[in-house]
Amino acid sequence: AVWGTIVNMEGVLSISEVTDLVIEFLEIAVHAILFVKGVYPAYLFERRRKYSIPVQMSRSMMLNDYIGEVLIAMRTWLEKGMIKSINVNLLDNPSDPSPSSPATTEPFQKFVFEILRLTSSQVGLSNLEALFRDTLTAISMCEGQVYDKSRELSFTITACTSNRASTATLPPQPADTAKADTIMCGE
């Protein structure tokens, strides 16, 4: 994700407006990853259009609210340029952990969205949307897997911060989204 000085037909967008666009994109990207990688069954998603392409979005209000709240909790840090990257980490959690297949917090796959701060160039809104569209298209082309009830997949959303960041308060995880978790990591 990129932001800095963004120009639309009405003029320059504020950092706050650009932050909103980045959060909206990240929300859509998280849903796309969860769908493509089979973290949840396909019937929990519906097809919508964004950035002139079809995208898959969860129909679960609890999951949607949770993802939205997590990203909104990162908003201030994003706006102040304190986040270096936002990662969506996929975890394989055996339903019956044993010594041969223990539960792990190490991701088997990670999607990293580097947050770059532009300082001198201007990016058109259409260019930003094209970047978002290209990224979502790349996610949709990732090798997916079919949802498997016997396999316990989960995900985390992590924000890697700069040294300037302080501890943030994140929303509590809803009980019915036990497959989701959020971690803030500072560097």
C-alpha positions as MATLAB code, in Angstrom:
seq = 'AVWGTIVNMEGVLSISEVTDLVIEFLEIAVHAILFVKGVYPAYLFERRRKYSIPVQMSRSMMLNDYIGEVLIAMRTWLEKGMIKSINVNLLDNPSDPSPSSPATTEPFQKFVFEILRLTSSQVGLSNLEALFRDTLTAISMCEGQVYDKSRELSFTITACTSNRASTATLPPQPADTAKADTIMCGE';
ca = [
       0.000    0.000    0.000;
       1.201    3.466   -0.807;
       0.186    6.917    0.248;
       1.456   10.440    0.235;
      -0.034   13.223   -1.841;
      -2.958   11.731   -3.745;
      -4.705   13.784   -6.406;
      -8.305   13.277   -7.496;
     -10.466   15.314   -9.853;
     -11.416   17.702   -7.035;
      -7.824   18.231   -5.912;
      -5.450   16.740   -3.361;
      -6.717   14.182   -0.868;
      -5.785   14.644    2.774;
      -3.674   12.091    4.649;
      -6.849   11.160    6.531;
      -8.676   10.415    3.268;
      -5.742    8.408    1.936;
      -5.583    6.450    5.207;
      -9.269    5.604    4.791;
      -8.563    4.329    1.264;
      -5.666    2.180    2.498;
      -7.784    0.718    5.321;
     -10.605   -0.052    2.880;
      -8.145   -1.792    0.551;
      -6.575   -3.799    3.400;
     -10.018   -4.945    4.558;
     -10.846   -6.187    1.067;
      -7.411   -7.840    0.792;
      -7.871   -9.726    4.100;
     -11.221  -11.085    2.898;
      -9.656  -12.101   -0.432;
      -6.845  -13.971    1.330;
      -9.230  -15.787    3.677;
     -11.347  -16.841    0.686;
      -8.536  -17.899   -1.662;
      -6.644  -19.832    1.000;
      -9.742  -21.642    2.277;
      -9.557  -20.428    5.867;
     -13.361  -20.357    5.872;
     -15.805  -22.237    3.591;
     -16.669  -20.570    0.275;
     -20.372  -20.316    1.147;
     -19.495  -17.693    3.797;
     -18.369  -15.302    1.049;
     -20.228  -13.321   -1.567;
     -18.997  -11.798   -4.771;
     -18.867   -8.004   -4.974;
     -17.133   -5.446   -7.211;
     -14.434   -3.045   -6.101;
     -11.806   -1.228   -8.161;
     -13.660   -2.527  -11.264;
     -12.929   -6.186  -10.461;
     -14.852   -8.948   -8.665;
     -13.812   -9.535   -5.053;
     -14.972  -12.001   -2.405;
     -16.205  -10.585    0.898;
     -17.306  -12.485    3.983;
     -21.008  -12.520    4.837;
     -20.240  -13.159    8.522;
     -21.018   -9.949   10.399;
     -18.857  -10.991   13.351;
     -15.844  -11.696   11.152;
     -16.425   -8.506    9.133;
     -16.741   -6.414   12.283;
     -13.619   -7.968   13.751;
     -11.462   -7.351   10.671;
     -12.805   -3.808   10.422;
     -12.177   -3.064   14.101;
      -8.623   -4.395   13.926;
      -7.797   -2.219   10.933;
      -9.487    0.841   12.449;
      -7.409    0.265   15.612;
      -4.318    0.685   13.400;
      -5.640    3.852   11.775;
      -3.828    6.417   13.939;
      -0.517    4.644   13.500;
      -1.081    4.424    9.732;
      -1.952    8.098    9.531;
       1.190    9.064   11.459;
       3.432    6.837    9.336;
       4.322    4.540   12.244;
       3.505    1.253   10.501;
       6.101   -0.316    8.239;
       3.995   -3.274    7.143;
       0.729   -5.046    7.796;
       0.879   -8.816    7.541;
      -1.820  -11.419    7.168;
      -0.409  -14.647    8.593;
      -2.003  -18.025    7.921;
      -1.635  -20.649   10.626;
      -2.228  -24.377   10.530;
      -3.642  -25.439   13.898;
      -4.224  -29.188   14.160;
      -7.577  -29.934   15.762;
      -5.849  -32.534   17.931;
      -2.288  -31.303   18.617;
       0.189  -34.080   19.225;
       3.982  -34.290   19.369;
       3.997  -35.229   15.671;
       1.729  -32.281   14.705;
       1.870  -29.653   17.452;
      -0.122  -26.426   17.343;
       2.030  -23.571   16.156;
       1.959  -19.812   16.094;
       4.413  -19.725   13.193;
       2.649  -18.934    9.925;
       2.817  -21.410    7.076;
       2.168  -18.484    4.745;
       2.424  -14.729    5.147;
       1.037  -11.894    3.013;
       3.005   -8.690    3.619;
       1.643   -5.266    2.707;
       4.518   -2.811    2.970;
       3.431    0.686    3.826;
       5.496    3.218    1.913;
       5.265    6.901    2.618;
       5.585    9.150   -0.419;
       6.965   12.574    0.323;
       7.559   14.413   -2.921;
       5.602   12.796   -5.723;
       1.920   12.988   -6.431;
      -0.061    9.848   -7.182;
      -3.376   10.040   -8.968;
      -6.353    8.388   -7.334;
      -6.775    6.238  -10.454;
      -3.136    5.074  -10.099;
      -3.729    4.152   -6.465;
      -6.862    2.212   -7.392;
      -4.923    0.471  -10.181;
      -2.304   -0.564   -7.603;
      -5.048   -1.911   -5.323;
      -6.686   -3.720   -8.272;
      -3.376   -5.297   -9.335;
      -2.680   -6.460   -5.786;
      -6.151   -7.991   -5.391;
      -5.797   -9.711   -8.766;
      -2.461  -11.190   -7.641;
      -4.072  -12.446   -4.417;
      -6.927  -14.055   -6.366;
      -4.376  -15.897   -8.508;
      -2.555  -17.382   -5.500;
      -2.661  -21.115   -5.285;
      -5.728  -21.750   -3.212;
      -6.997  -24.711   -1.344;
     -10.414  -26.136   -0.750;
     -11.854  -25.574    2.700;
     -11.280  -28.712    4.730;
     -13.344  -29.098    7.927;
     -10.751  -31.470    9.362;
      -8.002  -28.865    9.020;
      -7.999  -26.048   11.547;
      -6.706  -22.943    9.782;
      -6.564  -19.563   11.441;
      -5.074  -16.186   10.743;
      -3.467  -13.268   12.449;
      -3.149   -9.692   11.338;
       0.098   -8.129   12.482;
       1.339   -4.584   12.192;
       5.087   -4.125   12.241;
       5.783   -0.671   13.531;
       8.611    1.805   13.527;
      10.409    2.688   16.751;
       8.113    5.709   17.144;
       5.031    3.593   17.816;
       3.636    3.042   21.273;
       1.338    0.356   22.605;
      -2.099    0.401   20.986;
      -5.379   -0.839   22.328;
      -6.921   -3.385   19.998;
     -10.491   -4.613   20.050;
     -11.110   -7.898   21.849;
     -11.565  -10.916   19.633;
     -15.217  -12.008   19.275;
     -15.855  -15.466   20.708;
     -17.305  -16.803   17.451;
     -14.251  -15.809   15.415;
     -11.856  -18.034   17.321;
      -9.972  -18.543   14.071;
      -8.917  -14.884   14.055;
      -6.354  -13.089   16.161;
      -4.388   -9.878   16.055;
      -0.879   -9.098   17.161;
       0.969   -5.789   17.079;
       4.715   -6.187   16.777;
       7.094   -3.292   17.334;
      10.610   -3.133   15.999;
];
